[in-house]
Amino acid sequence: MSLIREIDYGTPASRNGTDVTLTIDGRTVRVPAGTSVMRAAMEAGIGVPKLCATDMLDAFGSCRLCVVEVEGMRGTPASCTTLVAEGMRVSTQTDRLKRIRKGVMELYISDHPLDCLTCAANGDCELQTQAGAVGLREVRYGAEGENHLGQPKDISNPYFQFDPSKCIVCSRCVRACEEVQGTFALTIAGRGFDATVSAGSVSDDFFSSECVSCGACVQACPTATLEEKAVVEIGLPEHSAVTTCAYCGVGCSFKAEMRGEELIRMVPYKDGKANHGHSCVKGRFALGYATHRDRVLKPMIREHHTHPWREVSWDEAIGYAARKLRDIQARYGRGAIGGISSSRCTNEEVFLVQKMVRAGFGNNNIDTCARVCHSPTGYGLSTTFGTSAGTQDFDSVEEADVILVIGANPTDGHPVFGSRLKKRLRQGARLIVVDPRRIDLVRTPHVEAAHHLALKPGTNVAMLTALAHVIVTEGLVDEAFVQERCEWDAFQDWAAFVADPNRSPEAVEATTGVAAADVRAAARLYATGGNGAIYYGLGVTEHSQGSTSVMAIANLAMATGNIGRRGGGVNPLRGQNNVQGSCDMGSFPHELSGYRHISRDDVRETFESLWGVHLDAEPGLRIPNMFDAAVEGTFKGLYVQGEDILQSDPDTKHVSAGLAALECLIVQDLFLNETANYATVFLPGSTFLEKDGTFTNAERRINRVRRVMSPRSGYADWEVTQLLARALGMDMDYRHPSDIMDEVARTTPSFAHVSYALLEERGSVQWPCNEQHPDGTPIMHVDAFMRGKGRFIVTEYVPTDERVGPRFPLLLTTGRILSQYNVGAQTRRTANVVWHHEDLLEIHPHDAEQRGVRDRDWVRLDSRAGSTSLRACITDRVAPGVVYTTFHHPATQANVITTDFSDWATNCPEYKVTAVQVSPSNGPTDWQDAYEALSHESRRVARELDAAE
């Protein structure tokens, strides 16, 4: 196995549909108009020396190394900035060009450290490569004059260093920060000889700058000026494999570059269809958790969750778990046990878990963590469109003219897509943000929202219906689309409903807190501004009316004809890496894979004939029902794969009571998480680096996950599930995850043509991928909706039962931050903690002043469900009456505060609306102090201190 080398064509590809024919070094070349001479030459296999050019960035033309001669053109133009023309005749190698290039390179080398043998980039340096390409063998200029060789390194960033002595001021890093990432954190300070790359002002270092550590600058750098610290410390990688990131739902493709079984670096893969060679700080750098000392690598068992753990062999742990589960069923009945699958695991692993529950446990008590985030997406979109997924690919945003972002924060939660969205906005698209909080997209360098509708938490449905009111009453409906593509009677009912004056922006202004004029202007912009795309997140779904909000969004898209074509659509931004896949694979108690109800005889027959078992036709227990039944004493055993439900699920007290009531809790994970406090069996999990499989991202893209190192515990997660299934008496004998995907294809119509062979050939495909769509489906509902006609749904606004009052006058809403991920189990075990080592409570200056709270003070956060303490961050990003926090740190346990209210259709918890009070505090609450003393991480630190003494 060797390193995967991607061709750098120097400049981006042209999208012009007209071809041009020219001659380069005597060869006839045909390329699209708008192509640079450099790229045309490279596509013909003719390399032109370059330093400032790379195909991830627009042409710049500063290094003067790529000069060519063009017949009839004066001088020696730069091939990167010169576009092809019909009949053009180009020479890339002449004596004149050789002299020029050698002279240019000589000047670069004269002010560059000649330490190639000890340089971390030796063998992976474009300056070194191009010096050889132009034939440079000596440098006539000495180092006695003024130079940049003695400049100190900036090592402030935990993942990469900046060595200005090796900088050739090609501006690739600055341009990458602008064009690819869109942060504009870097600049060229000074002029001429004094020009240097600066992270903000001249005195700033990278860590204290606005740099978001996405790695675009590191990837763009042609020298060792910007270099990963891992490469400096370990050395260059020797082989690589393409895999898929296991963080958010964007599904970025990376080259995992290895030395033996040691991961050196993750390099964004340019052919990755979701990320096109870009990355964020988590996917690029935050991989230290894979080898962290907290990982549990041996199975453990104990008789009761209050007893100490005992390490055992895999055989003993699996046998013990199987006996416990069967004993519970013998005493309490077949339905007394269940399972929870993980949105962090592969499609194949999730499919096996639901199969084991249905065919092995003999019930449908299977649920997934997608329940607590995006289950309303499945219900809402299947009801209106006929399928439980987003409608577009990510590339579609490049053709959007108006972008409505509601209840999502792409730059923090889905940063690679957020960068693409910002790029489109810089190109002229208009933005509407509907969010209680002023997210970065509202105002960021070179981007400003046309409208920020800062609504009160919990009023999404009222707001969306008010937008629809304007569209209907002002005659902005695309009636031709509606008549052709949608159920006309349902539309008329809906139109009459939203046209009611009681649902106008003026009528609901007091409810939403948003000025009617702003709502009307935003509605007009969305309906008339061209291609309109809606992107939404957990700020839509995690409400008591989450499903209603999703249907209201679908109504808007159908009413304006913004569905079934590029640049529009309804696009849920999935939270975890495989939320979409875990739903696709049948992880809900009422649905088998492909979103087919368990009560359908024909659906069950498909699986029963293949699996050789009888399947129960009755839906099983959802996660909240499992906890209720456990407290009642009728549910006694639970298998949890890759999910920390005690930290991620709402109403922590109720969850802990349910877990404590279990007789057997089997946790399969990387670390002893909070849920494992109540476990009696712990089965070590494996990271995405240690397994083969697939993830399905938010655009329905099925991407390969490839094993690059051996499972540190001995087994990949799918193998552990198979061992347990066999111990339960099931005939489960898969040799490779590809066998599991073959079974998915045989049983799931939307996956009928999916295979590992197809994924190897195409790189990735988007479902449906079947007889009707053999190449996959980038855009859904093009000619017709999956259900036939689109269905409008009346969306009555019903206020949440969670109300503010004298005791709890503020509304708490929650979200994520760029550097951390979900409950923090992975990112807290990386250097990302330097940016966010604790959850903070954002509070408006007015509310803080009323309570005598100063910035960084400890405050107590109380709700009807519980209390916690954390530090305050005083900011006007939130409106008066609203407070906000993240949920990445177990020491805060934000879900101690959240209630058990949930979506009416799916039981998705209402995380985003909790009535609270904030008051000054002297520090952590009693339960937080107890947690710090008893948590697995704290005990590990204590053991290490004892050992050191």
Short mmCIF file of C-alpha atoms in Angstrom, two decimals, residues 562-710:
data_model
loop_
_atom_site.label_atom_id
_atom_site.label_comp_id
_atom_site.label_asym_id
_atom_site.label_seq_id
_atom_site.Cartn_x
_atom_site.Cartn_y
_atom_site.Cartn_z
CA ASN A 562 -38.61 25.44 -4.66
CA ILE A 563 -38.42 21.68 -4.79
CA GLY A 564 -37.20 19.17 -7.36
CA ARG A 565 -34.53 21.40 -8.87
CA ARG A 566 -31.03 22.59 -8.12
CA GLY A 567 -30.58 25.60 -5.90
CA GLY A 568 -33.72 24.95 -3.85
CA GLY A 569 -35.06 22.20 -1.66
CA VAL A 570 -35.54 21.32 1.99
CA ASN A 571 -32.30 20.30 3.61
CA PRO A 572 -32.01 18.98 7.18
CA LEU A 573 -28.47 19.36 8.50
CA ARG A 574 -27.97 16.10 10.37
CA GLY A 575 -26.08 16.25 13.65
CA GLN A 576 -23.98 13.10 13.99
CA ASN A 577 -22.09 11.38 11.21
CA ASN A 578 -24.63 8.63 10.57
CA VAL A 579 -27.96 9.96 11.83
CA GLN A 580 -29.35 9.55 8.33
CA GLY A 581 -27.97 6.04 8.02
CA SER A 582 -29.19 4.86 11.41
CA CYS A 583 -32.71 5.88 10.40
CA ASP A 584 -32.34 4.34 6.92
CA MET A 585 -31.31 1.01 8.41
CA GLY A 586 -34.49 0.45 10.43
CA SER A 587 -33.52 1.60 13.91
CA PHE A 588 -36.97 2.83 14.93
CA PRO A 589 -39.34 0.47 16.71
CA HIS A 590 -42.07 0.90 14.10
CA GLU A 591 -39.99 0.76 10.92
CA LEU A 592 -37.72 -1.68 9.13
CA SER A 593 -34.99 -0.48 6.78
CA GLY A 594 -36.18 1.90 4.10
CA TYR A 595 -38.85 3.44 6.38
CA ARG A 596 -41.37 0.62 5.93
CA HIS A 597 -43.79 0.02 8.77
CA ILE A 598 -43.37 -3.17 10.75
CA SER A 599 -47.12 -3.85 10.57
CA ARG A 600 -47.03 -4.41 6.80
CA ASP A 601 -47.26 -8.13 6.01
CA ASP A 602 -45.36 -7.83 2.72
CA VAL A 603 -42.48 -5.99 4.40
CA ARG A 604 -42.15 -8.49 7.24
CA GLU A 605 -42.31 -11.37 4.75
CA THR A 606 -39.20 -10.02 2.97
CA PHE A 607 -37.18 -10.24 6.17
CA GLU A 608 -38.81 -13.36 7.61
CA SER A 609 -38.00 -15.41 4.50
CA LEU A 610 -34.39 -14.28 4.56
CA TRP A 611 -33.83 -14.48 8.31
CA GLY A 612 -35.88 -17.63 8.92
CA VAL A 613 -37.79 -16.19 11.88
CA HIS A 614 -41.21 -14.80 12.68
CA LEU A 615 -41.23 -11.01 13.28
CA ASP A 616 -43.60 -9.29 15.67
CA ALA A 617 -46.01 -7.01 13.81
CA GLU A 618 -46.42 -4.64 16.77
CA PRO A 619 -44.06 -1.66 17.14
CA GLY A 620 -41.77 -1.85 20.12
CA LEU A 621 -40.76 0.63 22.81
CA ARG A 622 -39.20 3.99 22.05
CA ILE A 623 -36.33 5.14 24.26
CA PRO A 624 -38.55 7.23 26.59
CA ASN A 625 -40.96 4.30 26.88
CA MET A 626 -38.05 2.02 27.82
CA PHE A 627 -37.16 4.30 30.74
CA ASP A 628 -40.79 4.50 31.83
CA ALA A 629 -41.14 0.71 31.71
CA ALA A 630 -37.86 0.24 33.55
CA VAL A 631 -39.04 2.47 36.39
CA GLU A 632 -42.32 0.53 36.42
CA GLY A 633 -40.40 -2.77 36.63
CA THR A 634 -41.43 -4.35 33.32
CA PHE A 635 -38.31 -3.57 31.29
CA LYS A 636 -35.14 -5.11 32.68
CA GLY A 637 -32.38 -5.46 30.06
CA LEU A 638 -30.83 -3.04 27.56
CA TYR A 639 -28.01 -3.23 24.99
CA VAL A 640 -26.62 0.22 24.12
CA GLN A 641 -24.13 0.55 21.30
CA GLY A 642 -22.11 3.76 20.98
CA GLU A 643 -24.49 6.12 22.75
CA ASP A 644 -24.22 7.94 26.08
CA ILE A 645 -27.94 8.22 26.77
CA LEU A 646 -27.45 9.48 30.32
CA GLN A 647 -25.74 12.60 29.01
CA SER A 648 -27.55 13.06 25.71
CA ASP A 649 -31.17 12.33 26.61
CA PRO A 650 -33.46 14.81 28.40
CA ASP A 651 -34.55 14.83 32.03
CA THR A 652 -31.40 13.23 33.38
CA LYS A 653 -33.02 12.26 36.70
CA HIS A 654 -35.62 10.14 34.95
CA VAL A 655 -33.01 8.52 32.69
CA SER A 656 -30.78 7.64 35.63
CA ALA A 657 -33.76 6.20 37.50
CA GLY A 658 -34.59 4.00 34.51
CA LEU A 659 -31.01 2.82 34.11
CA ALA A 660 -30.66 2.06 37.81
CA ALA A 661 -33.78 -0.12 37.66
CA LEU A 662 -32.32 -2.40 34.98
CA GLU A 663 -30.96 -5.82 35.91
CA CYS A 664 -28.64 -5.93 32.91
CA LEU A 665 -27.27 -2.92 31.03
CA ILE A 666 -24.75 -3.73 28.29
CA VAL A 667 -22.74 -0.72 27.11
CA GLN A 668 -20.55 -1.00 24.04
CA ASP A 669 -18.39 2.10 23.65
CA LEU A 670 -14.89 3.52 23.46
CA PHE A 671 -14.89 4.96 26.97
CA LEU A 672 -16.57 4.41 30.32
CA ASN A 673 -19.17 7.06 29.67
CA GLU A 674 -21.87 8.34 32.01
CA THR A 675 -24.30 5.61 31.00
CA ALA A 676 -21.69 3.02 31.94
CA ASN A 677 -22.08 4.09 35.58
CA TYR A 678 -25.14 1.84 35.55
CA ALA A 679 -23.79 -0.93 33.30
CA THR A 680 -23.17 -4.52 34.32
CA VAL A 681 -21.40 -5.44 31.08
CA PHE A 682 -18.96 -3.24 29.21
CA LEU A 683 -17.90 -4.26 25.70
CA PRO A 684 -15.06 -2.20 24.18
CA GLY A 685 -15.96 -0.33 21.00
CA SER A 686 -13.91 0.56 17.96
CA THR A 687 -13.28 3.88 16.21
CA PHE A 688 -14.05 4.53 12.56
CA LEU A 689 -10.34 4.11 11.87
CA GLU A 690 -10.58 0.47 12.97
CA LYS A 691 -13.46 -0.75 10.85
CA ASP A 692 -14.88 -1.13 7.37
CA GLY A 693 -18.37 -0.02 6.48
CA THR A 694 -20.38 2.94 5.23
CA PHE A 695 -21.86 6.16 6.60
CA THR A 696 -24.78 8.03 5.03
CA ASN A 697 -24.54 11.79 5.33
CA ALA A 698 -27.17 14.53 5.39
CA GLU A 699 -27.46 14.57 1.59
CA ARG A 700 -28.20 10.81 1.51
CA ARG A 701 -24.66 10.12 0.28
CA ILE A 702 -23.38 6.64 1.09
CA ASN A 703 -19.64 6.91 1.71
CA ARG A 704 -17.13 4.16 2.40
CA VAL A 705 -15.42 3.85 5.74
CA ARG A 706 -12.12 1.98 5.41
CA ARG A 707 -10.14 0.34 8.14
CA VAL A 708 -6.65 1.79 8.46
CA MET A 709 -5.58 0.16 11.73
CA SER A 710 -6.41 -2.99 13.66
#
